[in-house]
Amino acid sequence: MTTLTTGTSVQARSVGTAHTRIEGRDKVTGAARYAGEVPFADLAYGWLVLSTVARGRIRAVDTDAVLAMPGVLAVLDHRNAPRVDTEYTGMLGKPDPTCAVFQHDRVPHLGWPVALVVAETSEQAREAAEALVVHYEQEPHAIELTAGHPDAHPVDGHMPAVTEKGDLDAELAAAAVVLDAEYSTPEEHHNPMEPHAATARWDDGRLEVIDSNQGATWVVSELANLFSLDPGSVRVRSEHVGGGFGSKGVRAHQVAAVMAATVLQRPVRVVLTRRQMFSLAGHRSPTAQRVRLGADADGRLRALEHSSVSRTSTVHEFVEPSAGVARVMYDAVAHHTANRVVRLDVPTPTFMRAPGEAPGSFALEAALDELAERCGIDPIELRLRNEPDAGPVSGLPFAGRNLAACFREGARRFGWADRDPRPGLRRDGRWLLGTGTAAASFPAGAAPSTASATAHPDGTFTVRISAADIGTGARTALTLVAADALQVSPERVRVRIGDSDFGPAMIAGGSMGTRSWAWAVGAAAGELRERLALGADIPPEGVTVRSDTTAAIGALAAAERHSFGAQFAEVAVDVTTGEVRVRRMLGVFAAGRIVNPLTARNQLLGGMIWGISMALHEEAVRDRASGGNVGADLAGYHVATHADVPRIEADWVDDADPDDPVGIKGIGEVGIVGAAAAIANAVWHATGVRHRSLPIRPDRVLSAAAGAPDA
């Protein structure tokens, strides 16, 4: 353990040392209450009724019989629900109209909310909701995404839709080696362990919402806009969140709960079922991607084109920016990227762990592996030869790019030097063995946040910030940051989070949460320590200092800020059964200064395991006839389980960000990036067959073994 010396006092430094989760005991003993468990007097329960057609209009809602059922208090639908305003621009842009429930009679996809039944008990609400008869005027629907869809059009998301540099055709023509390949990824779903839940109530003229979300002040802003309220009259609390992964923003259940609480003037709770989450919690869009690479004989890129088409709903444009990863990873004389979308009769996609980078890295890193094979160059060496000096598109300097160090350390630990590059040679009984690698990156941003730190007369401290710990260990990390800034032990610091009354703060998303919050917490705690050093007495109410990082973050010089990583995988493939097993994985990352190695490693391993799911299991399939998911539950939607997880390791190289007060970058999402590509590349090395569509199912392996073209 390192030490922090100030004057004559010496205090052990907490950041960088392993620390168990502060709330861990509460979680495993049931003392930690989640959004659907907080008790309220006179609580009513709402149950959403979802459309059974994929496109059309509501002709009638037969509410009379349902209103007469035991315990039923109300049925809200487009005829009687409170009106909401969607003509505003929020933190993440225009709101998805899916959350503006019961505003019209249109049905844009299967599973669209058409009514809310409210009753005295959850059981009564569910029974009545399932008995509600809704009549529709059904219309033909379209759900299928194709690479050459005629309606595909560019959409700017959180990055420009199209970037172009140089003459692509000329550089491809001049290249010694050219690769032109198409890749696809399926629809995927978040499925956090804790379902989406919200309880709304009015308390002395103020709206209070107990919610499971990724940012309390974000939800306050959206609800205030939707219901035309003063943000100061809305409070959102979300102390414990059982996973989010991008899905826990403002959704139909929160808005419906507020509507019902307003109509009934009593607390109302709405919880989504697992099946409802497949329609209402967002998902990762399927993608159809094309990568064209042109290289000199020595593997140096002359041309790089990465284009992606994803799917969105007919009511809101959300783009899965899969081509964005190429704008950071590799440069070329001609460099073209494009993200396009197609409007179809499906629910709106949303952010899902490593949006864009996860599916985009599969296509790009698989293409790099193919190029290395054609050039006769080791896949790691090919990547190192194409390391850019600055942002390939932006031209900005990198605020640290230690990808090469990740590859060198990973190759040493994985035994890459002993690898025979020829495919299909290694066997272990009935299994063909192969190894593969891929690069990873994810942006490392920071957003303005506020925090307060209070010194108490008993020598303890309380830090307050509207952060959201969605299972990442953020509460514990912030405790360590505050302890170091105050120069005290973590045991003397209590961090309170998840309450919008603590002031504006960044959401838990984009791998920006801990970095943004730690900046604000460190600033408040550091100033408090300086004030106490002047010898001021601490009154009974304590001494409080508040911080706001808006100016500091706004003063950052423009740069390409990213976490990086190198993924390695060994697989075993049985071509007689089509079974693919991952035997071992290693990820080495350059992800800034690691605040808490214990929870950081958990995050990286979790991302890598999700990469196994992405490569071999996850695939939501839609029925063309109904427009809905087939098997919309965790029985029909397969994810990696303990039996699928092999010997798996995650580690990191020194990579502190000099522009961040603590040196943090971000680790929440980089762990999944490149993992699926490393596995797919290993499957090629085992079998000699490329799989360009995920997941690599047994039937696809069998088709390839039977001599079918590359999957």
PDB file of N, CA, C and O in Angstrom, residues 428 430-436 569-575 577-585 612 615-617 639-647 678-680 682-683 686-687 696-698 701:
ATOM      1  N   ASP A 428      -7.256 -31.853 -29.845  1.00  0.00           N
ATOM      2  CA  ASP A 428      -7.301 -32.472 -28.524  1.00  0.00           C
ATOM      3  C   ASP A 428      -8.457 -33.460 -28.575  1.00  0.00           C
ATOM      4  O   ASP A 428      -9.603 -33.112 -28.288  1.00  0.00           O
ATOM      5  N   ARG A 430     -11.446 -35.103 -29.998  1.00  0.00           N
ATOM      6  CA  ARG A 430     -12.428 -34.706 -31.020  1.00  0.00           C
ATOM      7  C   ARG A 430     -12.447 -33.212 -31.262  1.00  0.00           C
ATOM      8  O   ARG A 430     -13.152 -32.731 -32.154  1.00  0.00           O
ATOM      9  N   TRP A 431     -11.687 -32.466 -30.490  1.00  0.00           N
ATOM     10  CA  TRP A 431     -11.739 -31.009 -30.565  1.00  0.00           C
ATOM     11  C   TRP A 431     -10.630 -30.452 -31.446  1.00  0.00           C
ATOM     12  O   TRP A 431      -9.469 -30.861 -31.340  1.00  0.00           O
ATOM     13  N   LEU A 432     -10.995 -29.497 -32.296  1.00  0.00           N
ATOM     14  CA  LEU A 432     -10.019 -28.662 -32.977  1.00  0.00           C
ATOM     15  C   LEU A 432      -9.767 -27.436 -32.114  1.00  0.00           C
ATOM     16  O   LEU A 432     -10.712 -26.831 -31.584  1.00  0.00           O
ATOM     17  N   LEU A 433      -8.511 -27.052 -31.958  1.00  0.00           N
ATOM     18  CA  LEU A 433      -8.152 -25.941 -31.082  1.00  0.00           C
ATOM     19  C   LEU A 433      -7.630 -24.761 -31.892  1.00  0.00           C
ATOM     20  O   LEU A 433      -6.959 -24.929 -32.914  1.00  0.00           O
ATOM     21  N   GLY A 434      -7.950 -23.555 -31.411  1.00  0.00           N
ATOM     22  CA  GLY A 434      -7.466 -22.351 -32.079  1.00  0.00           C
ATOM     23  C   GLY A 434      -7.366 -21.200 -31.107  1.00  0.00           C
ATOM     24  O   GLY A 434      -8.034 -21.171 -30.068  1.00  0.00           O
ATOM     25  N   THR A 435      -6.546 -20.244 -31.454  1.00  0.00           N
ATOM     26  CA  THR A 435      -6.397 -19.038 -30.641  1.00  0.00           C
ATOM     27  C   THR A 435      -6.599 -17.808 -31.516  1.00  0.00           C
ATOM     28  O   THR A 435      -6.311 -17.820 -32.716  1.00  0.00           O
ATOM     29  N   GLY A 436      -7.108 -16.757 -30.897  1.00  0.00           N
ATOM     30  CA  GLY A 436      -7.358 -15.518 -31.631  1.00  0.00           C
ATOM     31  C   GLY A 436      -7.185 -14.315 -30.738  1.00  0.00           C
ATOM     32  O   GLY A 436      -7.170 -14.421 -29.502  1.00  0.00           O
ATOM     33  N   ALA A 569      -8.182 -15.214 -26.865  1.00  0.00           N
ATOM     34  CA  ALA A 569      -9.092 -16.323 -26.593  1.00  0.00           C
ATOM     35  C   ALA A 569      -8.554 -17.612 -27.192  1.00  0.00           C
ATOM     36  O   ALA A 569      -7.929 -17.608 -28.267  1.00  0.00           O
ATOM     37  N   GLU A 570      -8.786 -18.710 -26.499  1.00  0.00           N
ATOM     38  CA  GLU A 570      -8.528 -20.054 -27.028  1.00  0.00           C
ATOM     39  C   GLU A 570      -9.850 -20.805 -27.036  1.00  0.00           C
ATOM     40  O   GLU A 570     -10.563 -20.811 -26.026  1.00  0.00           O
ATOM     41  N   VAL A 571     -10.177 -21.415 -28.173  1.00  0.00           N
ATOM     42  CA  VAL A 571     -11.434 -22.137 -28.298  1.00  0.00           C
ATOM     43  C   VAL A 571     -11.181 -23.572 -28.717  1.00  0.00           C
ATOM     44  O   VAL A 571     -10.125 -23.913 -29.269  1.00  0.00           O
ATOM     45  N   ALA A 572     -12.173 -24.410 -28.428  1.00  0.00           N
ATOM     46  CA  ALA A 572     -12.204 -25.793 -28.898  1.00  0.00           C
ATOM     47  C   ALA A 572     -13.490 -25.979 -29.696  1.00  0.00           C
ATOM     48  O   ALA A 572     -14.564 -25.577 -29.245  1.00  0.00           O
ATOM     49  N   VAL A 573     -13.381 -26.568 -30.885  1.00  0.00           N
ATOM     50  CA  VAL A 573     -14.529 -26.722 -31.782  1.00  0.00           C
ATOM     51  C   VAL A 573     -14.673 -28.195 -32.163  1.00  0.00           C
ATOM     52  O   VAL A 573     -13.710 -28.829 -32.603  1.00  0.00           O
ATOM     53  N   ASP A 574     -15.867 -28.727 -31.986  1.00  0.00           N
ATOM     54  CA  ASP A 574     -16.191 -30.082 -32.436  1.00  0.00           C
ATOM     55  C   ASP A 574     -17.019 -29.942 -33.710  1.00  0.00           C
ATOM     56  O   ASP A 574     -18.202 -29.587 -33.659  1.00  0.00           O
ATOM     57  N   VAL A 575     -16.429 -30.235 -34.861  1.00  0.00           N
ATOM     58  CA  VAL A 575     -17.127 -30.014 -36.129  1.00  0.00           C
ATOM     59  C   VAL A 575     -18.144 -31.117 -36.421  1.00  0.00           C
ATOM     60  O   VAL A 575     -18.912 -31.013 -37.380  1.00  0.00           O
ATOM     61  N   THR A 577     -20.433 -32.026 -34.026  1.00  0.00           N
ATOM     62  CA  THR A 577     -21.631 -31.592 -33.303  1.00  0.00           C
ATOM     63  C   THR A 577     -21.890 -30.098 -33.458  1.00  0.00           C
ATOM     64  O   THR A 577     -22.982 -29.620 -33.132  1.00  0.00           O
ATOM     65  N   GLY A 578     -20.884 -29.360 -33.903  1.00  0.00           N
ATOM     66  CA  GLY A 578     -21.005 -27.910 -34.036  1.00  0.00           C
ATOM     67  C   GLY A 578     -20.733 -27.155 -32.752  1.00  0.00           C
ATOM     68  O   GLY A 578     -20.863 -25.929 -32.698  1.00  0.00           O
ATOM     69  N   GLU A 579     -20.352 -27.870 -31.695  1.00  0.00           N
ATOM     70  CA  GLU A 579     -20.149 -27.239 -30.394  1.00  0.00           C
ATOM     71  C   GLU A 579     -18.866 -26.411 -30.392  1.00  0.00           C
ATOM     72  O   GLU A 579     -17.823 -26.848 -30.881  1.00  0.00           O
ATOM     73  N   VAL A 580     -18.960 -25.208 -29.833  1.00  0.00           N
ATOM     74  CA  VAL A 580     -17.799 -24.339 -29.642  1.00  0.00           C
ATOM     75  C   VAL A 580     -17.666 -24.061 -28.154  1.00  0.00           C
ATOM     76  O   VAL A 580     -18.622 -23.638 -27.503  1.00  0.00           O
ATOM     77  N   ARG A 581     -16.482 -24.301 -27.615  1.00  0.00           N
ATOM     78  CA  ARG A 581     -16.212 -24.028 -26.212  1.00  0.00           C
ATOM     79  C   ARG A 581     -15.019 -23.075 -26.101  1.00  0.00           C
ATOM     80  O   ARG A 581     -13.975 -23.309 -26.724  1.00  0.00           O
ATOM     81  N   VAL A 582     -15.193 -22.030 -25.329  1.00  0.00           N
ATOM     82  CA  VAL A 582     -14.060 -21.157 -25.023  1.00  0.00           C
ATOM     83  C   VAL A 582     -13.316 -21.775 -23.854  1.00  0.00           C
ATOM     84  O   VAL A 582     -13.892 -22.007 -22.789  1.00  0.00           O
ATOM     85  N   ARG A 583     -12.033 -22.035 -24.044  1.00  0.00           N
ATOM     86  CA  ARG A 583     -11.265 -22.692 -22.984  1.00  0.00           C
ATOM     87  C   ARG A 583     -10.570 -21.691 -22.061  1.00  0.00           C
ATOM     88  O   ARG A 583     -10.473 -21.920 -20.863  1.00  0.00           O
ATOM     89  N   ARG A 584     -10.082 -20.609 -22.613  1.00  0.00           N
ATOM     90  CA  ARG A 584      -9.454 -19.592 -21.775  1.00  0.00           C
ATOM     91  C   ARG A 584      -9.505 -18.253 -22.480  1.00  0.00           C
ATOM     92  O   ARG A 584      -9.534 -18.178 -23.716  1.00  0.00           O
ATOM     93  N   MET A 585      -9.532 -17.203 -21.677  1.00  0.00           N
ATOM     94  CA  MET A 585      -9.497 -15.842 -22.201  1.00  0.00           C
ATOM     95  C   MET A 585      -8.589 -14.997 -21.332  1.00  0.00           C
ATOM     96  O   MET A 585      -8.458 -15.226 -20.127  1.00  0.00           O
ATOM     97  N   ILE A 612     -18.344 -13.547 -24.541  1.00  0.00           N
ATOM     98  CA  ILE A 612     -18.602 -14.960 -24.837  1.00  0.00           C
ATOM     99  C   ILE A 612     -20.063 -15.143 -25.228  1.00  0.00           C
ATOM    100  O   ILE A 612     -20.383 -15.836 -26.199  1.00  0.00           O
ATOM    101  N   ALA A 615     -20.578 -13.797 -28.718  1.00  0.00           N
ATOM    102  CA  ALA A 615     -19.976 -14.615 -29.772  1.00  0.00           C
ATOM    103  C   ALA A 615     -20.732 -15.913 -30.017  1.00  0.00           C
ATOM    104  O   ALA A 615     -20.867 -16.354 -31.169  1.00  0.00           O
ATOM    105  N   LEU A 616     -21.240 -16.536 -28.951  1.00  0.00           N
ATOM    106  CA  LEU A 616     -21.737 -17.909 -29.070  1.00  0.00           C
ATOM    107  C   LEU A 616     -23.207 -18.109 -28.737  1.00  0.00           C
ATOM    108  O   LEU A 616     -23.772 -19.144 -29.102  1.00  0.00           O
ATOM    109  N   HIS A 617     -23.854 -17.159 -28.054  1.00  0.00           N
ATOM    110  CA  HIS A 617     -25.180 -17.434 -27.516  1.00  0.00           C
ATOM    111  C   HIS A 617     -26.256 -16.413 -27.882  1.00  0.00           C
ATOM    112  O   HIS A 617     -27.343 -16.791 -28.316  1.00  0.00           O
ATOM    113  N   VAL A 639     -27.861 -16.832 -22.625  1.00  0.00           N
ATOM    114  CA  VAL A 639     -26.676 -16.076 -22.209  1.00  0.00           C
ATOM    115  C   VAL A 639     -25.672 -17.058 -21.625  1.00  0.00           C
ATOM    116  O   VAL A 639     -26.022 -18.181 -21.246  1.00  0.00           O
ATOM    117  N   ALA A 640     -24.435 -16.639 -21.551  1.00  0.00           N
ATOM    118  CA  ALA A 640     -23.396 -17.493 -20.977  1.00  0.00           C
ATOM    119  C   ALA A 640     -23.681 -17.738 -19.498  1.00  0.00           C
ATOM    120  O   ALA A 640     -24.060 -16.826 -18.764  1.00  0.00           O
ATOM    121  N   THR A 641     -23.508 -18.970 -19.076  1.00  0.00           N
ATOM    122  CA  THR A 641     -23.678 -19.332 -17.669  1.00  0.00           C
ATOM    123  C   THR A 641     -22.340 -19.865 -17.144  1.00  0.00           C
ATOM    124  O   THR A 641     -21.339 -19.879 -17.867  1.00  0.00           O
ATOM    125  N   HIS A 642     -22.339 -20.309 -15.890  1.00  0.00           N
ATOM    126  CA  HIS A 642     -21.084 -20.762 -15.282  1.00  0.00           C
ATOM    127  C   HIS A 642     -20.398 -21.837 -16.119  1.00  0.00           C
ATOM    128  O   HIS A 642     -19.169 -21.849 -16.238  1.00  0.00           O
ATOM    129  N   ALA A 643     -21.178 -22.742 -16.683  1.00  0.00           N
ATOM    130  CA  ALA A 643     -20.591 -23.837 -17.449  1.00  0.00           C
ATOM    131  C   ALA A 643     -19.909 -23.347 -18.726  1.00  0.00           C
ATOM    132  O   ALA A 643     -19.078 -24.056 -19.295  1.00  0.00           O
ATOM    133  N   ASP A 644     -20.260 -22.150 -19.180  1.00  0.00           N
ATOM    134  CA  ASP A 644     -19.682 -21.609 -20.409  1.00  0.00           C
ATOM    135  C   ASP A 644     -18.453 -20.752 -20.152  1.00  0.00           C
ATOM    136  O   ASP A 644     -17.781 -20.346 -21.105  1.00  0.00           O
ATOM    137  N   VAL A 645     -18.183 -20.440 -18.895  1.00  0.00           N
ATOM    138  CA  VAL A 645     -17.104 -19.505 -18.582  1.00  0.00           C
ATOM    139  C   VAL A 645     -15.852 -20.286 -18.206  1.00  0.00           C
ATOM    140  O   VAL A 645     -15.842 -21.029 -17.223  1.00  0.00           O
ATOM    141  N   PRO A 646     -14.807 -20.134 -18.965  1.00  0.00           N
ATOM    142  CA  PRO A 646     -13.591 -20.917 -18.764  1.00  0.00           C
ATOM    143  C   PRO A 646     -12.651 -20.212 -17.783  1.00  0.00           C
ATOM    144  O   PRO A 646     -13.056 -19.344 -17.024  1.00  0.00           O
ATOM    145  N   ARG A 647     -11.406 -20.592 -17.850  1.00  0.00           N
ATOM    146  CA  ARG A 647     -10.369 -19.841 -17.132  1.00  0.00           C
ATOM    147  C   ARG A 647     -10.248 -18.480 -17.815  1.00  0.00           C
ATOM    148  O   ARG A 647      -9.902 -18.394 -18.992  1.00  0.00           O
ATOM    149  N   ALA A 678     -12.233 -11.733 -30.910  1.00  0.00           N
ATOM    150  CA  ALA A 678     -11.141 -12.630 -30.536  1.00  0.00           C
ATOM    151  C   ALA A 678     -11.604 -14.085 -30.588  1.00  0.00           C
ATOM    152  O   ALA A 678     -10.866 -14.973 -31.042  1.00  0.00           O
ATOM    153  N   ILE A 679     -12.832 -14.336 -30.124  1.00  0.00           N
ATOM    154  CA  ILE A 679     -13.377 -15.703 -30.152  1.00  0.00           C
ATOM    155  C   ILE A 679     -13.623 -16.150 -31.592  1.00  0.00           C
ATOM    156  O   ILE A 679     -13.292 -17.271 -31.982  1.00  0.00           O
ATOM    157  N   ALA A 680     -14.214 -15.277 -32.410  1.00  0.00           N
ATOM    158  CA  ALA A 680     -14.459 -15.621 -33.818  1.00  0.00           C
ATOM    159  C   ALA A 680     -13.143 -15.885 -34.552  1.00  0.00           C
ATOM    160  O   ALA A 680     -13.047 -16.808 -35.375  1.00  0.00           O
ATOM    161  N   ALA A 682     -10.455 -16.971 -33.184  1.00  0.00           N
ATOM    162  CA  ALA A 682      -9.953 -18.248 -32.688  1.00  0.00           C
ATOM    163  C   ALA A 682     -10.676 -19.424 -33.344  1.00  0.00           C
ATOM    164  O   ALA A 682     -10.066 -20.467 -33.612  1.00  0.00           O
ATOM    165  N   VAL A 683     -11.965 -19.271 -33.611  1.00  0.00           N
ATOM    166  CA  VAL A 683     -12.714 -20.323 -34.303  1.00  0.00           C
ATOM    167  C   VAL A 683     -12.161 -20.526 -35.712  1.00  0.00           C
ATOM    168  O   VAL A 683     -12.023 -21.663 -36.195  1.00  0.00           O
ATOM    169  N   ALA A 686      -9.022 -22.455 -35.433  1.00  0.00           N
ATOM    170  CA  ALA A 686      -9.265 -23.869 -35.136  1.00  0.00           C
ATOM    171  C   ALA A 686      -9.732 -24.635 -36.358  1.00  0.00           C
ATOM    172  O   ALA A 686      -9.341 -25.794 -36.560  1.00  0.00           O
ATOM    173  N   THR A 687     -10.579 -24.023 -37.179  1.00  0.00           N
ATOM    174  CA  THR A 687     -11.272 -24.756 -38.248  1.00  0.00           C
ATOM    175  C   THR A 687     -10.878 -24.357 -39.659  1.00  0.00           C
ATOM    176  O   THR A 687     -11.146 -25.107 -40.608  1.00  0.00           O
ATOM    177  N   ILE A 696     -22.033 -17.623 -33.262  1.00  0.00           N
ATOM    178  CA  ILE A 696     -21.486 -18.784 -33.969  1.00  0.00           C
ATOM    179  C   ILE A 696     -22.197 -20.024 -33.412  1.00  0.00           C
ATOM    180  O   ILE A 696     -21.718 -20.707 -32.512  1.00  0.00           O
ATOM    181  N   ARG A 697     -23.385 -20.278 -33.976  1.00  0.00           N
ATOM    182  CA  ARG A 697     -24.244 -21.361 -33.506  1.00  0.00           C
ATOM    183  C   ARG A 697     -23.740 -22.708 -34.022  1.00  0.00           C
ATOM    184  O   ARG A 697     -23.044 -22.783 -35.045  1.00  0.00           O
ATOM    185  N   PRO A 698     -24.107 -23.794 -33.353  1.00  0.00           N
ATOM    186  CA  PRO A 698     -23.709 -25.119 -33.840  1.00  0.00           C
ATOM    187  C   PRO A 698     -24.124 -25.383 -35.283  1.00  0.00           C
ATOM    188  O   PRO A 698     -23.371 -25.993 -36.048  1.00  0.00           O
ATOM    189  N   VAL A 701     -21.663 -23.838 -37.582  1.00  0.00           N
ATOM    190  CA  VAL A 701     -20.410 -24.586 -37.607  1.00  0.00           C
ATOM    191  C   VAL A 701     -20.565 -25.838 -38.465  1.00  0.00           C
ATOM    192  O   VAL A 701     -19.676 -26.182 -39.263  1.00  0.00           O
TER     193      VAL A 701
END
